[in-house]
Amino acid sequence: AKDVVVSLDNNVLALKGERKTEREVSRENYHRMERAYGSFHRSFTIPAFVDVENVKAEFRNGLLTVTLPKKDSARGRSIEVNAA
């Protein structure tokens, strides 16, 4: 979570971060070490009907969840049909 930055500016949602992983395996006949690292950056244009004041990001169990709620004005409504 500390390596990920989520920002929202001018209807563009940006995700930035850095990945660092090391795996080491030691067995009787060999020793293996793998390293994966690097930075990433992704950006997404979000629709105008997103309520930017209530955008939330949560990082749990290695999964980043970004919630983009709709504005109340963008939600559908039911219209009553009158019989004549």
PDB file of N, CA and C in Angstrom:
ATOM      1  N   ALA A   1       0.823  -1.195   0.000  1.00  0.00           N
ATOM      2  CA  ALA A   1       0.000   0.000   0.000  1.00  0.00           C
ATOM      3  C   ALA A   1       0.868   1.261   0.000  1.00  0.00           C
ATOM      4  N   LYS A   2       1.991   1.219   0.670  1.00  0.00           N
ATOM      5  CA  LYS A   2       2.840   2.413   0.741  1.00  0.00           C
ATOM      6  C   LYS A   2       3.556   2.694  -0.586  1.00  0.00           C
ATOM      7  N   ASP A   3       3.639   1.693  -1.471  1.00  0.00           N
ATOM      8  CA  ASP A   3       4.308   1.865  -2.758  1.00  0.00           C
ATOM      9  C   ASP A   3       3.360   2.272  -3.877  1.00  0.00           C
ATOM     10  N   VAL A   4       2.059   2.459  -3.569  1.00  0.00           N
ATOM     11  CA  VAL A   4       1.066   2.801  -4.588  1.00  0.00           C
ATOM     12  C   VAL A   4       0.503   4.186  -4.303  1.00  0.00           C
ATOM     13  N   VAL A   5       0.413   5.018  -5.368  1.00  0.00           N
ATOM     14  CA  VAL A   5      -0.153   6.361  -5.256  1.00  0.00           C
ATOM     15  C   VAL A   5      -1.329   6.443  -6.226  1.00  0.00           C
ATOM     16  N   VAL A   6      -2.488   6.839  -5.714  1.00  0.00           N
ATOM     17  CA  VAL A   6      -3.682   7.026  -6.536  1.00  0.00           C
ATOM     18  C   VAL A   6      -4.007   8.511  -6.527  1.00  0.00           C
ATOM     19  N   SER A   7      -4.170   9.101  -7.718  1.00  0.00           N
ATOM     20  CA  SER A   7      -4.504  10.525  -7.789  1.00  0.00           C
ATOM     21  C   SER A   7      -5.602  10.730  -8.824  1.00  0.00           C
ATOM     22  N   LEU A   8      -6.360  11.801  -8.622  1.00  0.00           N
ATOM     23  CA  LEU A   8      -7.446  12.144  -9.527  1.00  0.00           C
ATOM     24  C   LEU A   8      -7.328  13.626  -9.840  1.00  0.00           C
ATOM     25  N   ASP A   9      -7.104  13.947 -11.118  1.00  0.00           N
ATOM     26  CA  ASP A   9      -6.939  15.335 -11.514  1.00  0.00           C
ATOM     27  C   ASP A   9      -7.542  15.530 -12.895  1.00  0.00           C
ATOM     28  N   ASN A  10      -8.475  16.466 -12.996  1.00  0.00           N
ATOM     29  CA  ASN A  10      -9.060  16.828 -14.284  1.00  0.00           C
ATOM     30  C   ASN A  10      -9.689  15.623 -14.989  1.00  0.00           C
ATOM     31  N   ASN A  11     -10.459  14.827 -14.243  1.00  0.00           N
ATOM     32  CA  ASN A  11     -11.134  13.615 -14.734  1.00  0.00           C
ATOM     33  C   ASN A  11     -10.182  12.544 -15.254  1.00  0.00           C
ATOM     34  N   VAL A  12      -8.964  12.520 -14.757  1.00  0.00           N
ATOM     35  CA  VAL A  12      -8.000  11.467 -15.089  1.00  0.00           C
ATOM     36  C   VAL A  12      -7.568  10.802 -13.778  1.00  0.00           C
ATOM     37  N   LEU A  13      -7.841   9.517 -13.683  1.00  0.00           N
ATOM     38  CA  LEU A  13      -7.437   8.722 -12.530  1.00  0.00           C
ATOM     39  C   LEU A  13      -6.074   8.119 -12.837  1.00  0.00           C
ATOM     40  N   ALA A  14      -5.083   8.397 -11.996  1.00  0.00           N
ATOM     41  CA  ALA A  14      -3.716   7.908 -12.227  1.00  0.00           C
ATOM     42  C   ALA A  14      -3.295   6.987 -11.093  1.00  0.00           C
ATOM     43  N   LEU A  15      -2.694   5.863 -11.452  1.00  0.00           N
ATOM     44  CA  LEU A  15      -2.145   4.899 -10.503  1.00  0.00           C
ATOM     45  C   LEU A  15      -0.654   4.795 -10.761  1.00  0.00           C
ATOM     46  N   LYS A  16       0.139   5.023  -9.729  1.00  0.00           N
ATOM     47  CA  LYS A  16       1.597   4.936  -9.846  1.00  0.00           C
ATOM     48  C   LYS A  16       2.118   4.079  -8.706  1.00  0.00           C
ATOM     49  N   GLY A  17       3.204   3.396  -8.959  1.00  0.00           N
ATOM     50  CA  GLY A  17       3.781   2.595  -7.899  1.00  0.00           C
ATOM     51  C   GLY A  17       5.067   1.937  -8.322  1.00  0.00           C
ATOM     52  N   GLU A  18       5.583   1.167  -7.392  1.00  0.00           N
ATOM     53  CA  GLU A  18       6.818   0.441  -7.643  1.00  0.00           C
ATOM     54  C   GLU A  18       6.675  -0.955  -7.082  1.00  0.00           C
ATOM     55  N   ARG A  19       7.171  -1.917  -7.834  1.00  0.00           N
ATOM     56  CA  ARG A  19       7.047  -3.312  -7.465  1.00  0.00           C
ATOM     57  C   ARG A  19       8.434  -3.867  -7.168  1.00  0.00           C
ATOM     58  N   LYS A  20       8.560  -4.516  -6.008  1.00  0.00           N
ATOM     59  CA  LYS A  20       9.821  -5.146  -5.621  1.00  0.00           C
ATOM     60  C   LYS A  20       9.511  -6.532  -5.069  1.00  0.00           C
ATOM     61  N   THR A  21      10.042  -7.557  -5.726  1.00  0.00           N
ATOM     62  CA  THR A  21       9.787  -8.930  -5.294  1.00  0.00           C
ATOM     63  C   THR A  21      11.085  -9.728  -5.358  1.00  0.00           C
ATOM     64  N   GLU A  22      11.326 -10.490  -4.328  1.00  0.00           N
ATOM     65  CA  GLU A  22      12.470 -11.402  -4.320  1.00  0.00           C
ATOM     66  C   GLU A  22      12.002 -12.768  -3.862  1.00  0.00           C
ATOM     67  N   ARG A  23      12.425 -13.794  -4.593  1.00  0.00           N
ATOM     68  CA  ARG A  23      12.143 -15.166  -4.206  1.00  0.00           C
ATOM     69  C   ARG A  23      13.454 -15.934  -4.162  1.00  0.00           C
ATOM     70  N   GLU A  24      13.621 -16.646  -3.088  1.00  0.00           N
ATOM     71  CA  GLU A  24      14.864 -17.405  -2.932  1.00  0.00           C
ATOM     72  C   GLU A  24      14.505 -18.842  -2.580  1.00  0.00           C
ATOM     73  N   VAL A  25      15.107 -19.776  -3.314  1.00  0.00           N
ATOM     74  CA  VAL A  25      14.875 -21.202  -3.088  1.00  0.00           C
ATOM     75  C   VAL A  25      16.231 -21.863  -2.879  1.00  0.00           C
ATOM     76  N   SER A  26      16.387 -22.526  -1.760  1.00  0.00           N
ATOM     77  CA  SER A  26      17.622 -23.276  -1.487  1.00  0.00           C
ATOM     78  C   SER A  26      17.271 -24.739  -1.287  1.00  0.00           C
ATOM     79  N   ARG A  27      17.882 -25.580  -2.081  1.00  0.00           N
ATOM     80  CA  ARG A  27      17.690 -27.022  -1.971  1.00  0.00           C
ATOM     81  C   ARG A  27      19.049 -27.679  -1.804  1.00  0.00           C
ATOM     82  N   GLU A  28      19.048 -28.926  -1.728  1.00  0.00           N
ATOM     83  CA  GLU A  28      20.293 -29.663  -1.501  1.00  0.00           C
ATOM     84  C   GLU A  28      21.298 -29.476  -2.632  1.00  0.00           C
ATOM     85  N   ASN A  29      20.835 -29.469  -3.876  1.00  0.00           N
ATOM     86  CA  ASN A  29      21.743 -29.428  -5.015  1.00  0.00           C
ATOM     87  C   ASN A  29      21.843 -28.077  -5.708  1.00  0.00           C
ATOM     88  N   TYR A  30      21.010 -27.127  -5.332  1.00  0.00           N
ATOM     89  CA  TYR A  30      21.059 -25.847  -6.040  1.00  0.00           C
ATOM     90  C   TYR A  30      20.528 -24.710  -5.168  1.00  0.00           C
ATOM     91  N   HIS A  31      20.816 -23.502  -5.635  1.00  0.00           N
ATOM     92  CA  HIS A  31      20.343 -22.281  -4.985  1.00  0.00           C
ATOM     93  C   HIS A  31      19.827 -21.358  -6.091  1.00  0.00           C
ATOM     94  N   ARG A  32      18.567 -20.910  -5.992  1.00  0.00           N
ATOM     95  CA  ARG A  32      17.982 -20.058  -7.023  1.00  0.00           C
ATOM     96  C   ARG A  32      17.410 -18.792  -6.375  1.00  0.00           C
ATOM     97  N   MET A  33      17.685 -17.638  -7.010  1.00  0.00           N
ATOM     98  CA  MET A  33      17.148 -16.372  -6.522  1.00  0.00           C
ATOM     99  C   MET A  33      16.565 -15.614  -7.710  1.00  0.00           C
ATOM    100  N   GLU A  34      15.306 -15.182  -7.586  1.00  0.00           N
ATOM    101  CA  GLU A  34      14.641 -14.418  -8.631  1.00  0.00           C
ATOM    102  C   GLU A  34      14.295 -13.039  -8.083  1.00  0.00           C
ATOM    103  N   ARG A  35      14.498 -12.025  -8.913  1.00  0.00           N
ATOM    104  CA  ARG A  35      14.154 -10.657  -8.518  1.00  0.00           C
ATOM    105  C   ARG A  35      13.300 -10.043  -9.611  1.00  0.00           C
ATOM    106  N   ALA A  36      12.237  -9.388  -9.202  1.00  0.00           N
ATOM    107  CA  ALA A  36      11.382  -8.645 -10.138  1.00  0.00           C
ATOM    108  C   ALA A  36      11.164  -7.268  -9.532  1.00  0.00           C
ATOM    109  N   TYR A  37      11.422  -6.248 -10.321  1.00  0.00           N
ATOM    110  CA  TYR A  37      11.241  -4.901  -9.801  1.00  0.00           C
ATOM    111  C   TYR A  37      10.945  -3.963 -10.961  1.00  0.00           C
ATOM    112  N   GLY A  38      10.414  -2.828 -10.627  1.00  0.00           N
ATOM    113  CA  GLY A  38      10.148  -1.822 -11.643  1.00  0.00           C
ATOM    114  C   GLY A  38       8.982  -0.940 -11.243  1.00  0.00           C
ATOM    115  N   SER A  39       8.910   0.200 -11.867  1.00  0.00           N
ATOM    116  CA  SER A  39       7.826   1.122 -11.575  1.00  0.00           C
ATOM    117  C   SER A  39       6.739   0.972 -12.637  1.00  0.00           C
ATOM    118  N   PHE A  40       5.535   1.377 -12.281  1.00  0.00           N
ATOM    119  CA  PHE A  40       4.440   1.340 -13.233  1.00  0.00           C
ATOM    120  C   PHE A  40       3.618   2.612 -13.103  1.00  0.00           C
ATOM    121  N   HIS A  41       2.915   2.944 -14.177  1.00  0.00           N
ATOM    122  CA  HIS A  41       2.045   4.115 -14.216  1.00  0.00           C
ATOM    123  C   HIS A  41       0.910   3.821 -15.176  1.00  0.00           C
ATOM    124  N   ARG A  42      -0.313   3.928 -14.703  1.00  0.00           N
ATOM    125  CA  ARG A  42      -1.490   3.747 -15.542  1.00  0.00           C
ATOM    126  C   ARG A  42      -2.406   4.941 -15.322  1.00  0.00           C
ATOM    127  N   SER A  43      -3.047   5.402 -16.370  1.00  0.00           N
ATOM    128  CA  SER A  43      -4.006   6.500 -16.222  1.00  0.00           C
ATOM    129  C   SER A  43      -5.262   6.169 -17.013  1.00  0.00           C
ATOM    130  N   PHE A  44      -6.399   6.582 -16.458  1.00  0.00           N
ATOM    131  CA  PHE A  44      -7.697   6.297 -17.035  1.00  0.00           C
ATOM    132  C   PHE A  44      -8.521   7.579 -17.036  1.00  0.00           C
ATOM    133  N   THR A  45      -9.185   7.859 -18.133  1.00  0.00           N
ATOM    134  CA  THR A  45     -10.116   8.980 -18.182  1.00  0.00           C
ATOM    135  C   THR A  45     -11.440   8.492 -17.624  1.00  0.00           C
ATOM    136  N   ILE A  46     -11.964   9.214 -16.646  1.00  0.00           N
ATOM    137  CA  ILE A  46     -13.223   8.790 -16.034  1.00  0.00           C
ATOM    138  C   ILE A  46     -14.360   9.662 -16.564  1.00  0.00           C
ATOM    139  N   PRO A  47     -15.565   9.111 -16.618  1.00  0.00           N
ATOM    140  CA  PRO A  47     -16.707   9.879 -17.130  1.00  0.00           C
ATOM    141  C   PRO A  47     -17.069  11.056 -16.226  1.00  0.00           C
ATOM    142  N   ALA A  48     -17.787  12.015 -16.787  1.00  0.00           N
ATOM    143  CA  ALA A  48     -18.168  13.214 -16.036  1.00  0.00           C
ATOM    144  C   ALA A  48     -19.177  12.925 -14.944  1.00  0.00           C
ATOM    145  N   PHE A  49     -19.901  11.799 -15.017  1.00  0.00           N
ATOM    146  CA  PHE A  49     -20.918  11.508 -14.011  1.00  0.00           C
ATOM    147  C   PHE A  49     -20.366  10.870 -12.731  1.00  0.00           C
ATOM    148  N   VAL A  50     -19.062  10.742 -12.609  1.00  0.00           N
ATOM    149  CA  VAL A  50     -18.447  10.199 -11.390  1.00  0.00           C
ATOM    150  C   VAL A  50     -18.376  11.290 -10.325  1.00  0.00           C
ATOM    151  N   ASP A  51     -18.770  10.941  -9.112  1.00  0.00           N
ATOM    152  CA  ASP A  51     -18.715  11.867  -7.973  1.00  0.00           C
ATOM    153  C   ASP A  51     -17.273  11.886  -7.449  1.00  0.00           C
ATOM    154  N   VAL A  52     -16.476  12.846  -7.926  1.00  0.00           N
ATOM    155  CA  VAL A  52     -15.040  12.874  -7.608  1.00  0.00           C
ATOM    156  C   VAL A  52     -14.772  13.150  -6.125  1.00  0.00           C
ATOM    157  N   GLU A  53     -15.726  13.710  -5.410  1.00  0.00           N
ATOM    158  CA  GLU A  53     -15.543  13.988  -3.977  1.00  0.00           C
ATOM    159  C   GLU A  53     -15.601  12.722  -3.133  1.00  0.00           C
ATOM    160  N   ASN A  54     -16.180  11.657  -3.650  1.00  0.00           N
ATOM    161  CA  ASN A  54     -16.358  10.423  -2.872  1.00  0.00           C
ATOM    162  C   ASN A  54     -15.603   9.229  -3.443  1.00  0.00           C
ATOM    163  N   VAL A  55     -14.589   9.457  -4.254  1.00  0.00           N
ATOM    164  CA  VAL A  55     -13.765   8.366  -4.777  1.00  0.00           C
ATOM    165  C   VAL A  55     -12.941   7.789  -3.632  1.00  0.00           C
ATOM    166  N   LYS A  56     -12.896   6.450  -3.550  1.00  0.00           N
ATOM    167  CA  LYS A  56     -12.172   5.776  -2.464  1.00  0.00           C
ATOM    168  C   LYS A  56     -11.225   4.739  -3.045  1.00  0.00           C
ATOM    169  N   ALA A  57     -10.092   4.561  -2.384  1.00  0.00           N
ATOM    170  CA  ALA A  57      -9.132   3.526  -2.764  1.00  0.00           C
ATOM    171  C   ALA A  57      -8.791   2.716  -1.520  1.00  0.00           C
ATOM    172  N   GLU A  58      -8.770   1.386  -1.684  1.00  0.00           N
ATOM    173  CA  GLU A  58      -8.484   0.496  -0.552  1.00  0.00           C
ATOM    174  C   GLU A  58      -7.532  -0.595  -1.020  1.00  0.00           C
ATOM    175  N   PHE A  59      -6.525  -0.869  -0.222  1.00  0.00           N
ATOM    176  CA  PHE A  59      -5.540  -1.898  -0.527  1.00  0.00           C
ATOM    177  C   PHE A  59      -5.648  -2.973   0.544  1.00  0.00           C
ATOM    178  N   ARG A  60      -6.066  -4.180   0.139  1.00  0.00           N
ATOM    179  CA  ARG A  60      -6.229  -5.259   1.115  1.00  0.00           C
ATOM    180  C   ARG A  60      -5.805  -6.585   0.482  1.00  0.00           C
ATOM    181  N   ASN A  61      -4.971  -7.320   1.171  1.00  0.00           N
ATOM    182  CA  ASN A  61      -4.493  -8.637   0.724  1.00  0.00           C
ATOM    183  C   ASN A  61      -3.876  -8.593  -0.676  1.00  0.00           C
ATOM    184  N   GLY A  62      -3.122  -7.526  -0.956  1.00  0.00           N
ATOM    185  CA  GLY A  62      -2.444  -7.414  -2.241  1.00  0.00           C
ATOM    186  C   GLY A  62      -3.325  -6.961  -3.392  1.00  0.00           C
ATOM    187  N   LEU A  63      -4.558  -6.556  -3.109  1.00  0.00           N
ATOM    188  CA  LEU A  63      -5.492  -6.139  -4.145  1.00  0.00           C
ATOM    189  C   LEU A  63      -5.902  -4.688  -3.919  1.00  0.00           C
ATOM    190  N   LEU A  64      -5.736  -3.861  -4.940  1.00  0.00           N
ATOM    191  CA  LEU A  64      -6.146  -2.457  -4.883  1.00  0.00           C
ATOM    192  C   LEU A  64      -7.543  -2.342  -5.465  1.00  0.00           C
ATOM    193  N   THR A  65      -8.476  -1.773  -4.689  1.00  0.00           N
ATOM    194  CA  THR A  65      -9.847  -1.555  -5.138  1.00  0.00           C
ATOM    195  C   THR A  65     -10.114  -0.061  -5.128  1.00  0.00           C
ATOM    196  N   VAL A  66     -10.489   0.487  -6.284  1.00  0.00           N
ATOM    197  CA  VAL A  66     -10.835   1.903  -6.408  1.00  0.00           C
ATOM    198  C   VAL A  66     -12.332   1.970  -6.694  1.00  0.00           C
ATOM    199  N   THR A  67     -13.065   2.704  -5.845  1.00  0.00           N
ATOM    200  CA  THR A  67     -14.510   2.841  -5.988  1.00  0.00           C
ATOM    201  C   THR A  67     -14.828   4.221  -6.537  1.00  0.00           C
ATOM    202  N   LEU A  68     -15.555   4.247  -7.648  1.00  0.00           N
ATOM    203  CA  LEU A  68     -15.929   5.488  -8.318  1.00  0.00           C
ATOM    204  C   LEU A  68     -17.459   5.591  -8.320  1.00  0.00           C
ATOM    205  N   PRO A  69     -18.051   6.234  -7.309  1.00  0.00           N
ATOM    206  CA  PRO A  69     -19.518   6.311  -7.264  1.00  0.00           C
ATOM    207  C   PRO A  69     -20.075   7.329  -8.265  1.00  0.00           C
ATOM    208  N   LYS A  70     -21.304   7.061  -8.712  1.00  0.00           N
ATOM    209  CA  LYS A  70     -21.972   7.993  -9.616  1.00  0.00           C
ATOM    210  C   LYS A  70     -22.569   9.144  -8.825  1.00  0.00           C
ATOM    211  N   LYS A  71     -22.687  10.295  -9.496  1.00  0.00           N
ATOM    212  CA  LYS A  71     -23.393  11.418  -8.898  1.00  0.00           C
ATOM    213  C   LYS A  71     -24.875  11.070  -8.835  1.00  0.00           C
ATOM    214  N   ASP A  72     -25.579  11.667  -7.883  1.00  0.00           N
ATOM    215  CA  ASP A  72     -27.009  11.403  -7.754  1.00  0.00           C
ATOM    216  C   ASP A  72     -27.771  11.802  -9.011  1.00  0.00           C
ATOM    217  N   SER A  73     -27.345  12.848  -9.675  1.00  0.00           N
ATOM    218  CA  SER A  73     -28.041  13.297 -10.880  1.00  0.00           C
ATOM    219  C   SER A  73     -27.877  12.324 -12.044  1.00  0.00           C
ATOM    220  N   ALA A  74     -26.858  11.469 -12.011  1.00  0.00           N
ATOM    221  CA  ALA A  74     -26.610  10.525 -13.096  1.00  0.00           C
ATOM    222  C   ALA A  74     -27.359   9.218 -12.910  1.00  0.00           C
ATOM    223  N   ARG A  75     -27.898   8.975 -11.738  1.00  0.00           N
ATOM    224  CA  ARG A  75     -28.610   7.732 -11.482  1.00  0.00           C
ATOM    225  C   ARG A  75     -30.000   7.793 -12.099  1.00  0.00           C
ATOM    226  N   GLY A  76     -30.445   6.668 -12.561  1.00  0.00           N
ATOM    227  CA  GLY A  76     -31.770   6.591 -13.174  1.00  0.00           C
ATOM    228  C   GLY A  76     -32.876   6.750 -12.127  1.00  0.00           C
ATOM    229  N   ARG A  77     -34.053   7.067 -12.616  1.00  0.00           N
ATOM    230  CA  ARG A  77     -35.183   7.184 -11.714  1.00  0.00           C
ATOM    231  C   ARG A  77     -36.394   6.576 -12.388  1.00  0.00           C
ATOM    232  N   SER A  78     -37.341   6.204 -11.584  1.00  0.00           N
ATOM    233  CA  SER A  78     -38.560   5.600 -12.086  1.00  0.00           C
ATOM    234  C   SER A  78     -39.579   6.704 -12.375  1.00  0.00           C
ATOM    235  N   ILE A  79     -40.275   6.575 -13.484  1.00  0.00           N
ATOM    236  CA  ILE A  79     -41.281   7.570 -13.891  1.00  0.00           C
ATOM    237  C   ILE A  79     -42.642   6.900 -13.882  1.00  0.00           C
ATOM    238  N   GLU A  80     -43.574   7.511 -13.172  1.00  0.00           N
ATOM    239  CA  GLU A  80     -44.918   6.969 -13.066  1.00  0.00           C
ATOM    240  C   GLU A  80     -45.682   7.211 -14.365  1.00  0.00           C
ATOM    241  N   VAL A  81     -46.393   6.182 -14.801  1.00  0.00           N
ATOM    242  CA  VAL A  81     -47.179   6.282 -16.029  1.00  0.00           C
ATOM    243  C   VAL A  81     -48.631   6.542 -15.645  1.00  0.00           C
ATOM    244  N   ASN A  82     -49.199   7.616 -16.134  1.00  0.00           N
ATOM    245  CA  ASN A  82     -50.599   7.960 -15.852  1.00  0.00           C
ATOM    246  C   ASN A  82     -51.499   7.461 -16.983  1.00  0.00           C
ATOM    247  N   ALA A  83     -52.609   6.873 -16.615  1.00  0.00           N
ATOM    248  CA  ALA A  83     -53.577   6.413 -17.617  1.00  0.00           C
ATOM    249  C   ALA A  83     -54.627   7.491 -17.826  1.00  0.00           C
ATOM    250  N   ALA A  84     -54.991   7.749 -19.054  1.00  0.00           N
ATOM    251  CA  ALA A  84     -55.979   8.801 -19.356  1.00  0.00           C
ATOM    252  C   ALA A  84     -57.337   8.200 -19.630  1.00  0.00           C
TER     253      ALA A  84
END
